[in-house]
Coordinates of N, CA and C and ligand atoms in Angstrom, one line a residue:
M1 N -18.0 21.0 2.1 CA -17.6 20.0 1.1 C -18.1 20.2 -0.2
A2 N -17.3 20.2 -1.2 CA -17.7 20.4 -2.6 C -18.7 19.3 -2.9
E3 N -19.7 19.6 -3.8 CA -20.7 18.6 -4.1 C -20.2 17.7 -5.2
L4 N -20.1 16.5 -5.0 CA -19.7 15.5 -6.0 C -20.4 14.2 -5.5
E5 N -21.1 13.6 -6.5 CA -21.8 12.4 -6.2 C -20.7 11.3 -5.7
L6 N -21.0 10.6 -4.6 CA -20.0 9.6 -4.0 C -19.5 8.7 -5.1
R7 N -20.4 8.1 -5.9 CA -20.0 7.1 -6.8 C -19.1 7.6 -7.9
E8 N -19.4 8.9 -8.3 CA -18.6 9.6 -9.3 C -17.2 9.9 -8.8
A9 N -17.2 10.2 -7.4 CA -15.8 10.5 -6.8 C -15.0 9.1 -6.8
M10 N -15.7 8.0 -6.5 CA -14.9 6.7 -6.3 C -14.5 6.3 -7.7
R11 N -15.3 6.6 -8.7 CA -15.1 6.0 -10.0 C -14.0 6.8 -10.7
T12 N -13.7 8.0 -10.3 CA -12.7 8.9 -10.9 C -11.5 9.2 -10.0
L13 N -11.4 8.6 -8.9 CA -10.3 8.8 -7.9 C -9.0 8.1 -8.3
R14 N -8.4 8.7 -9.2 CA -7.1 8.0 -9.6 C -5.9 8.7 -9.0
A15 N -4.7 8.1 -9.0 CA -3.5 8.6 -8.5 C -3.1 9.8 -9.3
V16 N -3.1 11.0 -8.7 CA -2.7 12.3 -9.4 C -1.3 12.6 -8.9
R17 N -0.3 12.5 -9.7 CA 1.1 12.7 -9.3 C 1.7 13.9 -9.8
R18 N 0.9 14.6 -10.7 CA 1.4 15.9 -11.3 C 0.6 17.0 -10.6
L19 N 1.3 17.7 -9.6 CA 0.5 18.7 -8.8 C 1.1 20.0 -8.9
R20 N 0.3 21.0 -8.9 CA 0.8 22.4 -8.9 C 1.3 22.8 -7.5
P21 N 2.3 23.7 -7.5 CA 2.8 24.1 -6.1 C 1.9 25.1 -5.4
D22 N 0.9 25.6 -6.1 CA 0.0 26.6 -5.4 C -0.6 26.1 -4.0
P23 N -0.5 27.0 -3.1 CA -1.0 26.5 -1.7 C -2.5 26.0 -1.8
V24 N -2.8 25.2 -0.8 CA -4.2 24.6 -0.7 C -4.8 25.3 0.6
P25 N -6.0 26.0 0.4 CA -6.5 26.7 1.6 C -6.7 25.8 2.8
D26 N -6.5 26.4 4.0 CA -6.6 25.6 5.3 C -8.0 24.9 5.3
A27 N -9.0 25.7 5.0 CA -10.4 25.2 5.1 C -10.6 24.0 4.3
V28 N -10.0 23.9 3.2 CA -10.2 22.8 2.2 C -9.5 21.6 2.8
L29 N -8.3 21.7 3.3 CA -7.6 20.7 3.9 C -8.3 20.2 5.2
H30 N -8.8 21.1 5.9 CA -9.5 20.6 7.1 C -10.8 19.8 6.8
R31 N -11.5 20.2 5.8 CA -12.7 19.5 5.4 C -12.3 18.0 5.0
A32 N -11.2 17.9 4.2 CA -10.7 16.6 3.8 C -10.3 15.7 5.0
L33 N -9.6 16.4 5.9 CA -9.1 15.7 7.1 C -10.3 15.3 7.9
E34 N -11.2 16.1 8.0 CA -12.4 15.8 8.9 C -13.1 14.5 8.3
A35 N -13.2 14.5 7.0 CA -13.7 13.3 6.3 C -13.0 12.0 6.8
A36 N -11.6 12.1 7.0 CA -10.8 11.0 7.5 C -11.3 10.5 8.8
T37 N -11.7 11.5 9.6 CA -12.1 11.1 11.1 C -13.4 10.3 11.1
F38 N -14.1 10.3 10.0 CA -15.4 9.5 10.0 C -15.2 8.1 9.8
A39 N -13.9 7.7 9.5 CA -13.7 6.3 9.1 C -13.8 5.3 10.3
P40 N -14.1 4.0 10.0 CA -14.2 3.0 11.1 C -12.8 2.6 11.5
T41 N -12.6 2.2 12.7 CA -11.4 1.6 13.1 C -11.8 0.5 14.2
G42 N -10.9 -0.5 14.4 CA -11.2 -1.6 15.3 C -11.5 -1.0 16.7
G43 N -12.7 -1.4 17.3 CA -13.1 -1.0 18.5 C -13.2 0.5 18.7
N44 N -13.3 1.2 17.5 CA -13.4 2.6 17.5 C -12.2 3.2 18.2
A45 N -11.1 2.6 18.2 CA -9.9 3.1 19.0 C -9.3 4.3 18.2
Q46 N -9.5 4.4 17.0 CA -9.0 5.5 16.2 C -7.5 5.7 16.4
P47 N -6.8 4.6 16.2 CA -5.3 4.7 16.4 C -4.5 5.3 15.3
W48 N -5.0 6.4 14.7 CA -4.2 7.0 13.6 C -4.2 8.5 13.8
R49 N -3.2 9.1 13.3 CA -3.0 10.6 13.3 C -2.5 11.0 11.9
A50 N -2.9 12.2 11.6 CA -2.3 12.8 10.3 C -1.5 14.0 10.5
I51 N -0.3 14.0 10.0 CA 0.5 15.2 10.1 C 0.6 16.0 8.8
V52 N 0.0 17.2 8.8 CA 0.0 18.0 7.6 C 1.4 18.7 7.5
V53 N 2.2 18.3 6.6 CA 3.5 18.9 6.5 C 3.5 19.9 5.3
R54 N 3.7 21.2 5.7 CA 3.7 22.3 4.7 C 5.0 23.1 4.8
E55 N 5.7 23.1 5.9 CA 6.9 23.8 6.0 C 7.9 23.3 4.9
R56 N 8.4 24.4 4.1 CA 9.1 24.0 2.9 C 10.3 23.1 3.2
A57 N 11.0 23.4 4.3 CA 12.3 22.7 4.6 C 11.9 21.2 4.8
L58 N 10.8 21.0 5.6 CA 10.5 19.6 5.8 C 9.9 18.9 4.6
V59 N 9.1 19.6 3.8 CA 8.7 18.9 2.5 C 9.9 18.6 1.6
A60 N 10.8 19.5 1.5 CA 12.1 19.3 0.8 C 12.8 18.0 1.4
R61 N 12.9 17.8 2.6 CA 13.6 16.7 3.2 C 12.8 15.4 2.8
L62 N 11.5 15.5 2.9 CA 10.7 14.3 2.6 C 10.9 14.0 1.1
G63 N 10.9 15.1 0.3 CA 11.1 14.9 -1.2 C 12.4 14.3 -1.4
A64 N 13.5 14.7 -0.8 CA 14.8 14.0 -1.1 C 14.7 12.6 -0.7
L65 N 14.1 12.2 0.4 CA 14.0 10.8 0.8 C 13.2 10.1 -0.2
Y66 N 12.1 10.7 -0.6 CA 11.1 10.0 -1.5 C 11.9 9.8 -2.9
A67 N 12.6 10.8 -3.4 CA 13.3 10.7 -4.7 C 14.3 9.4 -4.6
E68 N 15.0 9.4 -3.5 CA 16.0 8.3 -3.3 C 15.3 6.9 -3.4
R69 N 14.2 6.8 -2.7 CA 13.5 5.5 -2.7 C 12.9 5.2 -4.0
W70 N 12.3 6.3 -4.7 CA 11.7 6.1 -6.0 C 12.8 5.6 -7.0
A71 N 13.9 6.2 -7.0 CA 15.0 5.8 -7.8 C 15.2 4.3 -7.8
A72 N 15.3 3.8 -6.5 CA 15.7 2.4 -6.4 C 14.4 1.6 -6.8
Y73 N 13.2 1.9 -6.4 CA 12.0 1.2 -6.8 C 11.9 1.1 -8.3
S74 N 11.9 2.3 -9.0 CA 11.6 2.5 -10.4 C 12.7 1.7 -11.2
A75 N 14.0 1.7 -10.8 CA 15.0 1.0 -11.6 C 14.7 -0.5 -11.5
G76 N 14.3 -1.0 -10.3 CA 14.0 -2.4 -10.2 C 12.8 -2.8 -11.1
H77 N 11.8 -2.0 -11.1 CA 10.6 -2.3 -11.8 C 10.8 -2.1 -13.4
R78 N 11.6 -1.2 -13.7 CA 11.9 -1.0 -15.2 C 12.6 -2.2 -15.7
K79 N 13.5 -2.7 -14.9 CA 14.2 -4.0 -15.3 C 13.3 -5.1 -15.4
L80 N 12.3 -5.3 -14.5 CA 11.3 -6.3 -14.5 C 10.5 -6.3 -15.8
W81 N 10.2 -5.1 -16.2 CA 9.2 -4.9 -17.3 C 10.0 -4.8 -18.7
A82 N 11.3 -4.9 -18.7 CA 12.0 -4.8 -20.0 C 11.6 -5.7 -21.0
K83 N 11.2 -7.0 -20.5 CA 10.9 -8.0 -21.6 C 9.4 -8.1 -21.9
A84 N 8.5 -7.2 -21.3 CA 7.1 -7.4 -21.5 C 6.8 -7.0 -22.9
P85 N 5.6 -7.3 -23.4 CA 5.1 -6.8 -24.8 C 5.1 -5.3 -24.9
A86 N 5.3 -4.8 -26.1 CA 5.6 -3.4 -26.3 C 4.4 -2.6 -25.7
D87 N 3.2 -3.0 -26.0 CA 2.0 -2.2 -25.7 C 1.8 -2.1 -24.1
A88 N 2.2 -3.2 -23.4 CA 2.2 -3.2 -22.0 C 3.2 -2.3 -21.4
V89 N 4.4 -2.3 -22.1 CA 5.5 -1.5 -21.6 C 5.1 0.0 -21.7
A90 N 4.5 0.3 -22.8 CA 4.0 1.7 -23.1 C 3.1 2.2 -22.0
R91 N 2.1 1.3 -21.6 CA 1.2 1.7 -20.5 C 1.9 1.8 -19.2
F92 N 2.8 0.9 -19.0 CA 3.6 0.9 -17.7 C 4.5 2.2 -17.7
E93 N 5.1 2.6 -18.8 CA 6.0 3.7 -18.9 C 5.2 5.0 -18.6
K94 N 3.9 5.1 -19.0 CA 3.1 6.3 -18.8 C 3.0 6.5 -17.3
V95 N 2.7 5.3 -16.5 CA 2.5 5.4 -15.0 C 3.9 5.9 -14.4
M96 N 5.0 5.2 -15.0 CA 6.3 5.5 -14.4 C 6.7 7.0 -14.7
A97 N 6.3 7.5 -15.8 CA 6.7 8.9 -16.1 C 6.0 9.8 -15.0
A98 N 4.7 9.4 -14.7 CA 4.1 10.2 -13.7 C 4.8 10.1 -12.3
G99 N 5.3 8.8 -12.0 CA 6.0 8.6 -10.8 C 7.3 9.4 -10.8
D100 N 8.0 9.4 -12.0 CA 9.2 10.2 -12.1 C 9.0 11.6 -11.9
F101 N 7.8 12.1 -12.3 CA 7.5 13.5 -12.1 C 7.3 13.8 -10.7
L102 N 6.5 12.9 -10.0 CA 6.3 13.1 -8.5 C 7.6 13.1 -7.8
A103 N 8.5 12.2 -8.1 CA 9.7 12.2 -7.3 C 10.5 13.4 -7.6
A104 N 10.6 13.9 -8.8 CA 11.3 15.1 -9.1 C 10.8 16.4 -8.5
H105 N 9.4 16.4 -8.3 CA 8.8 17.6 -7.9 C 8.2 17.5 -6.5
F106 N 8.5 16.4 -5.8 CA 7.8 16.2 -4.5 C 8.1 17.4 -3.6
A107 N 9.2 17.9 -3.7 CA 9.6 19.0 -2.7 C 8.7 20.3 -3.0
E108 N 8.1 20.4 -4.2 CA 7.2 21.6 -4.4 C 5.8 21.3 -4.0
T109 N 5.5 20.1 -3.6 CA 4.1 19.7 -3.1 C 3.6 20.8 -2.1
P110 N 2.5 21.3 -2.3 CA 2.0 22.3 -1.3 C 1.9 21.7 0.1
A111 N 1.3 20.4 0.2 CA 1.2 19.7 1.5 C 1.4 18.3 1.3
V112 N 2.0 17.7 2.3 CA 2.2 16.2 2.3 C 1.5 15.8 3.6
V113 N 0.5 14.9 3.5 CA -0.1 14.4 4.8 C 0.5 13.0 5.1
V114 N 1.1 13.0 6.2 CA 1.7 11.6 6.6 C 0.7 11.0 7.7
F115 N 0.2 9.9 7.3 CA -0.7 9.2 8.2 C 0.2 8.2 9.1
C116 N 0.0 8.3 10.5 CA 0.7 7.5 11.4 C -0.3 6.6 12.1
F117 N 0.2 5.6 12.8 CA -0.6 4.7 13.5 C 0.0 4.2 14.8
D118 N -0.8 3.8 15.8 CA -0.2 3.4 17.1 C -0.6 1.9 17.1
P119 N 0.5 1.0 16.9 CA 0.2 -0.4 16.7 C -0.2 -1.0 18.1
T120 N 0.0 -0.3 19.2 CA -0.4 -0.9 20.5 C -1.8 -0.6 20.8
H121 N -2.5 0.1 20.0 CA -3.9 0.3 20.1 C -4.8 -0.1 19.0
M122 N -4.4 -1.3 18.4 CA -5.1 -1.8 17.3 C -5.6 -3.3 17.6
A123 N -6.7 -3.6 17.0 CA -7.2 -5.0 17.2 C -6.7 -5.7 16.1
I124 N -5.5 -6.4 16.2 CA -4.9 -7.0 15.1 C -5.1 -8.6 15.2
T125 N -6.3 -8.9 14.7 CA -6.8 -10.3 14.9 C -6.1 -11.3 14.1
D126 N -5.2 -11.0 13.2 CA -4.5 -12.0 12.3 C -3.0 -11.9 12.8
A127 N -2.7 -11.3 14.0 CA -1.3 -11.2 14.2 C -0.6 -12.6 14.6
G128 N -1.5 -13.6 15.0 CA -0.9 -14.9 15.4 C -0.8 -15.9 14.2
L129 N -1.1 -15.4 13.0 CA -1.1 -16.3 11.9 C 0.3 -16.4 11.2
D130 N 0.5 -17.5 10.5 CA 1.8 -17.7 9.9 C 1.8 -17.1 8.6
R131 N 1.5 -15.7 8.5 CA 1.5 -15.0 7.2 C 1.6 -13.6 7.5
V132 N 1.8 -12.7 6.5 CA 2.0 -11.3 6.9 C 0.6 -10.8 7.4
S133 N 0.7 -9.9 8.4 CA -0.5 -9.4 9.1 C -1.0 -8.2 8.3
V134 N -2.3 -8.1 8.0 CA -2.9 -7.0 7.3 C -4.0 -6.3 8.1
V135 N -4.5 -6.9 9.2 CA -5.7 -6.4 9.8 C -5.5 -5.0 10.5
G136 N -4.3 -4.8 11.0 CA -3.9 -3.6 11.6 C -4.2 -2.4 10.7
G137 N -3.7 -2.6 9.5 CA -3.9 -1.6 8.4 C -5.4 -1.1 8.3
A138 N -6.3 -2.0 8.5 CA -7.8 -1.7 8.4 C -8.2 -0.7 9.4
S139 N -7.3 -0.3 10.4 CA -7.7 0.7 11.3 C -7.1 2.1 11.0
V140 N -6.4 2.1 9.8 CA -5.8 3.3 9.3 C -6.2 3.7 7.8
Y141 N -6.1 2.7 6.9 CA -6.4 3.0 5.5 C -7.8 3.4 5.2
P142 N -8.9 3.0 5.9 CA -10.2 3.5 5.5 C -10.2 5.0 5.8
A143 N -9.4 5.5 6.8 CA -9.4 7.0 7.0 C -8.6 7.7 5.9
V144 N -7.6 7.0 5.4 CA -6.8 7.5 4.3 C -7.7 7.6 3.1
Q145 N -8.5 6.5 2.8 CA -9.4 6.5 1.6 C -10.4 7.6 1.7
N146 N -11.0 7.8 3.0 CA -12.0 8.9 3.1 C -11.3 10.2 2.8
F147 N -10.0 10.4 3.2 CA -9.3 11.6 2.9 C -9.2 11.7 1.4
L148 N -8.7 10.7 0.8 CA -8.5 10.8 -0.7 C -9.8 11.1 -1.5
L149 N -10.9 10.5 -1.0 CA -12.2 10.8 -1.7 C -12.6 12.2 -1.4
A150 N -12.3 12.7 -0.2 CA -12.8 14.1 0.1 C -11.9 15.1 -0.7
C151 N -10.6 14.7 -0.9 CA -9.7 15.6 -1.8 C -10.3 15.5 -3.1
R152 N -10.7 14.4 -3.6 CA -11.3 14.4 -4.9 C -12.5 15.3 -5.0
A153 N -13.3 15.2 -4.1 CA -14.5 16.0 -4.1 C -14.2 17.6 -4.1
E154 N -13.1 17.8 -3.5 CA -12.6 19.2 -3.5 C -11.9 19.7 -4.7
G155 N -11.6 18.7 -5.6 CA -10.9 19.0 -6.9 C -9.4 18.9 -6.7
L156 N -9.0 18.4 -5.5 CA -7.5 18.3 -5.3 C -7.0 17.0 -5.9
G157 N -5.8 17.0 -6.3 CA -5.1 15.8 -6.7 C -4.3 15.3 -5.6
C158 N -4.2 13.9 -5.5 CA -3.4 13.3 -4.4 C -3.1 11.9 -4.8
V159 N -2.2 11.3 -4.1 CA -1.9 9.9 -4.3 C -1.4 9.3 -3.0
L160 N -1.9 8.1 -2.7 CA -1.4 7.3 -1.5 C 0.0 6.8 -1.8
T161 N 1.0 7.2 -1.1 CA 2.3 6.6 -1.3 C 2.9 6.0 -0.1
T162 N 3.6 4.9 -0.3 CA 4.2 4.2 0.9 C 5.8 4.0 0.8
L163 N 6.3 4.6 -0.2 CA 7.8 4.4 -0.3 C 8.5 5.0 0.9
L164 N 8.0 6.0 1.5 CA 8.7 6.7 2.6 C 8.7 5.8 3.9
C165 N 7.8 4.7 3.9 CA 7.7 3.8 5.0 C 9.1 3.0 5.1
E166 N 9.7 2.9 3.9 CA 11.0 2.2 3.8 C 12.1 2.9 4.6
V167 N 11.9 4.2 4.8 CA 12.9 5.0 5.6 C 12.3 5.6 6.8
E168 N 11.3 4.8 7.5 CA 10.6 5.3 8.6 C 11.4 6.0 9.6
P169 N 12.6 5.4 10.1 CA 13.3 6.1 11.1 C 13.7 7.6 10.8
A170 N 14.0 7.8 9.5 CA 14.4 9.1 9.1 C 13.1 10.0 9.1
V171 N 12.0 9.5 8.7 CA 10.8 10.3 8.7 C 10.4 10.5 10.2
R172 N 10.5 9.6 11.1 CA 10.2 9.7 12.4 C 11.0 10.8 13.0
A173 N 12.3 10.9 12.7 CA 13.2 11.9 13.3 C 12.8 13.2 12.8
L174 N 12.5 13.3 11.5 CA 12.2 14.5 10.8 C 10.9 15.2 11.4
L175 N 9.9 14.3 11.6 CA 8.5 14.9 12.0 C 8.4 14.7 13.5
E176 N 9.3 14.3 14.2 CA 9.3 14.1 15.6 C 8.0 13.2 16.0
I177 N 8.0 12.1 15.3 CA 6.9 11.1 15.6 C 7.3 10.2 16.9
P178 N 6.7 10.2 18.0 CA 7.2 9.5 19.1 C 6.8 8.0 19.0
E179 N 7.7 7.2 19.6 CA 7.4 5.8 19.7 C 6.2 5.7 20.6
P180 N 5.2 4.6 20.4 CA 5.3 3.6 19.4 C 4.6 4.0 18.1
W181 N 4.4 5.2 17.8 CA 3.6 5.6 16.6 C 4.6 5.2 15.4
A182 N 4.0 4.8 14.3 CA 4.7 4.4 13.1 C 4.0 5.1 11.9
T183 N 4.6 4.9 10.7 CA 4.0 5.5 9.6 C 3.3 4.6 8.6
A184 N 2.1 5.0 8.1 CA 1.4 4.1 7.2 C 1.4 4.5 5.7
C185 N 1.6 5.8 5.5 CA 1.6 6.4 4.2 C 1.9 7.9 4.2
A186 N 2.3 8.4 3.1 CA 2.4 9.8 2.9 C 1.6 10.2 1.6
V187 N 0.7 11.2 1.8 CA -0.1 11.7 0.7 C 0.2 13.1 0.2
P188 N 0.9 13.1 -0.9 CA 1.1 14.5 -1.4 C -0.2 15.0 -2.0
V189 N -0.5 16.3 -1.7 CA -1.8 16.9 -2.0 C -1.6 18.2 -2.7
G190 N -2.3 18.5 -3.8 CA -2.2 19.7 -4.4 C -3.3 19.8 -5.6
W191 N -3.3 21.0 -6.2 CA -4.3 21.1 -7.3 C -3.6 20.5 -8.6
P192 N -4.3 19.6 -9.3 CA -3.7 18.9 -10.5 C -3.2 19.9 -11.5
R193 N -2.1 19.5 -12.1 CA -1.5 20.3 -13.2 C -2.3 20.2 -14.5
G194 N -2.8 19.0 -14.7 CA -3.5 18.7 -16.0 C -5.0 18.4 -15.6
R195 N -5.6 17.5 -16.2 CA -6.9 17.0 -16.0 C -7.1 16.4 -14.6
G196 N -6.1 15.8 -14.2 CA -6.1 15.2 -12.8 C -6.9 13.9 -12.8
H197 N -8.0 13.9 -12.2 CA -8.9 12.7 -12.0 C -9.5 12.3 -13.4
G198 N -9.9 11.0 -13.4 CA -10.5 10.5 -14.6 C -11.0 9.1 -14.5
P199 N -11.3 8.5 -15.6 CA -11.7 7.0 -15.5 C -10.6 6.2 -15.1
L200 N -10.9 5.1 -14.4 CA -10.0 4.2 -13.9 C -9.8 2.9 -14.8
S201 N -8.7 2.2 -14.7 CA -8.6 1.0 -15.3 C -8.5 -0.1 -14.2
R202 N -9.5 -0.9 -14.1 CA -9.6 -1.8 -13.1 C -10.2 -3.2 -13.6
R203 N -9.9 -4.3 -12.9 CA -10.4 -5.5 -13.3 C -12.0 -5.5 -13.2
P204 N -12.7 -6.3 -14.1 CA -14.1 -6.3 -14.0 C -14.6 -7.0 -12.7
L205 N -15.8 -6.7 -12.2 CA -16.4 -7.2 -11.0 C -16.3 -8.8 -11.0
A206 N -16.6 -9.3 -12.2 CA -16.7 -10.9 -12.2 C -15.4 -11.5 -11.8
R207 N -14.3 -10.8 -12.0 CA -13.0 -11.4 -11.6 C -12.6 -11.1 -10.1
M208 N -13.4 -10.2 -9.6 CA -13.0 -9.7 -8.2 C -14.0 -10.3 -7.1
A209 N -15.2 -10.7 -7.5 CA -16.1 -11.1 -6.4 C -16.7 -12.4 -6.8
F210 N -17.0 -13.3 -5.8 CA -17.5 -14.6 -6.0 C -18.8 -14.8 -5.2
A211 N -19.4 -15.9 -5.5 CA -20.6 -16.3 -4.7 C -20.3 -17.5 -3.9
E212 N -20.6 -17.5 -2.7 CA -20.5 -18.7 -1.7 C -19.2 -19.3 -1.5
R213 N -18.4 -19.6 -2.6 CA -17.1 -20.2 -2.5 C -16.1 -19.4 -3.4
F214 N -14.8 -19.5 -2.9 CA -13.8 -18.7 -3.7 C -13.8 -19.3 -5.1
G215 N -13.8 -18.4 -6.0 CA -13.7 -18.7 -7.5 C -15.0 -19.0 -8.1
N216 N -16.1 -19.2 -7.3 CA -17.4 -19.5 -7.9 C -18.1 -18.2 -8.4
P217 N -18.5 -18.2 -9.7 CA -18.9 -16.9 -10.3 C -20.1 -16.3 -9.5
L218 N -20.1 -15.0 -9.5 CA -21.2 -14.3 -8.7 C -22.5 -14.4 -9.4
G219 N -22.5 -14.6 -10.8 CA -23.7 -14.9 -11.5 C -24.5 -13.5 -11.8
Ligands
FMN301 C1 -0.6 0.5 -0.7 C2 -0.3 1.5 -1.7 C3 1.0 2.0 -1.9 C4 1.3 2.9 -3.0 N1 2.5 3.4 -3.0 C5 2.7 4.4 -3.9 C6 4.0 5.1 -4.0 O1 4.9 4.8 -3.1 N2 4.2 5.9 -5.0 C7 3.3 6.2 -6.0 O2 3.6 6.9 -6.9 N3 2.1 5.5 -5.9 C8 1.8 4.7 -5.0 N4 0.6 4.1 -4.9 C9 -0.5 4.5 -5.9 C10 -0.8 3.3 -6.9 O3 0.3 3.1 -7.7 C11 -2.0 3.6 -7.6 O4 -3.1 3.7 -6.6 C12 -2.4 2.4 -8.5 O5 -1.4 2.2 -9.5 C13 -3.7 2.8 -9.2 O6 -3.5 4.0 -9.9 P1 -4.8 4.7 -10.6 O7 -5.8 4.9 -9.4 O8 -4.3 6.0 -11.1 O9 -5.4 3.8 -11.6 C14 0.3 3.3 -3.9 C15 -1.1 2.8 -3.7 C16 -1.3 1.9 -2.6 C17 -2.8 1.5 -2.5

């Protein structure tokens, strides 16, 4: 594993959508995937698997599906943002341009890692509540985050994407994912074209964490 202080990796792990087509060595990918296996899961059931997709024809099919979903998503979002203040639109368009690039070049990505999960082997403690259930995801996404951080440490660019979940049946057929396994995300991975990682834009701690009661300043 490349040496990079953990906090520095977390602080600079941003979505990198402009990737070079150059291949990623097996050993590098394996180290990053091994980091994913260290993640916690409910009851240590480890109900996730990762499919490393590098076969060009498969990546091209995923790319075509992704581009189609991105076109719909980005058109809707651009409409929503049309009336926002000019400086906010400029920031938004920067991210959208990176998204456009990823969609246009998805098929050239050297590797796409599709994370799957088995909903029948998850401790989903909020399943009975009258709201959207999120607890199941906590047995998958920590592994994804470990993978992203390990990619960052290796100097690889990557981005967690979920648009392909909208067309899960097509992805399932393509990658021969058996029932009851389902898809949690797809992570395009490759060497960054430009600077890649860098400082993040995030809300300050005071807005994100409270003391004792919701909304009570942490102090
Ligand atoms: C649940 C989730 C779904 C996401 N889906 C997509 C996606 O489908 N396509 C994409 O380009 N980025 C996707 N992202 C990346 C986010 O847009 C990105 O992490 C966020 O804007 C912060 O970007 P930054 O780390 O570069 O500041 C997703 C991230 C998360 C956590």
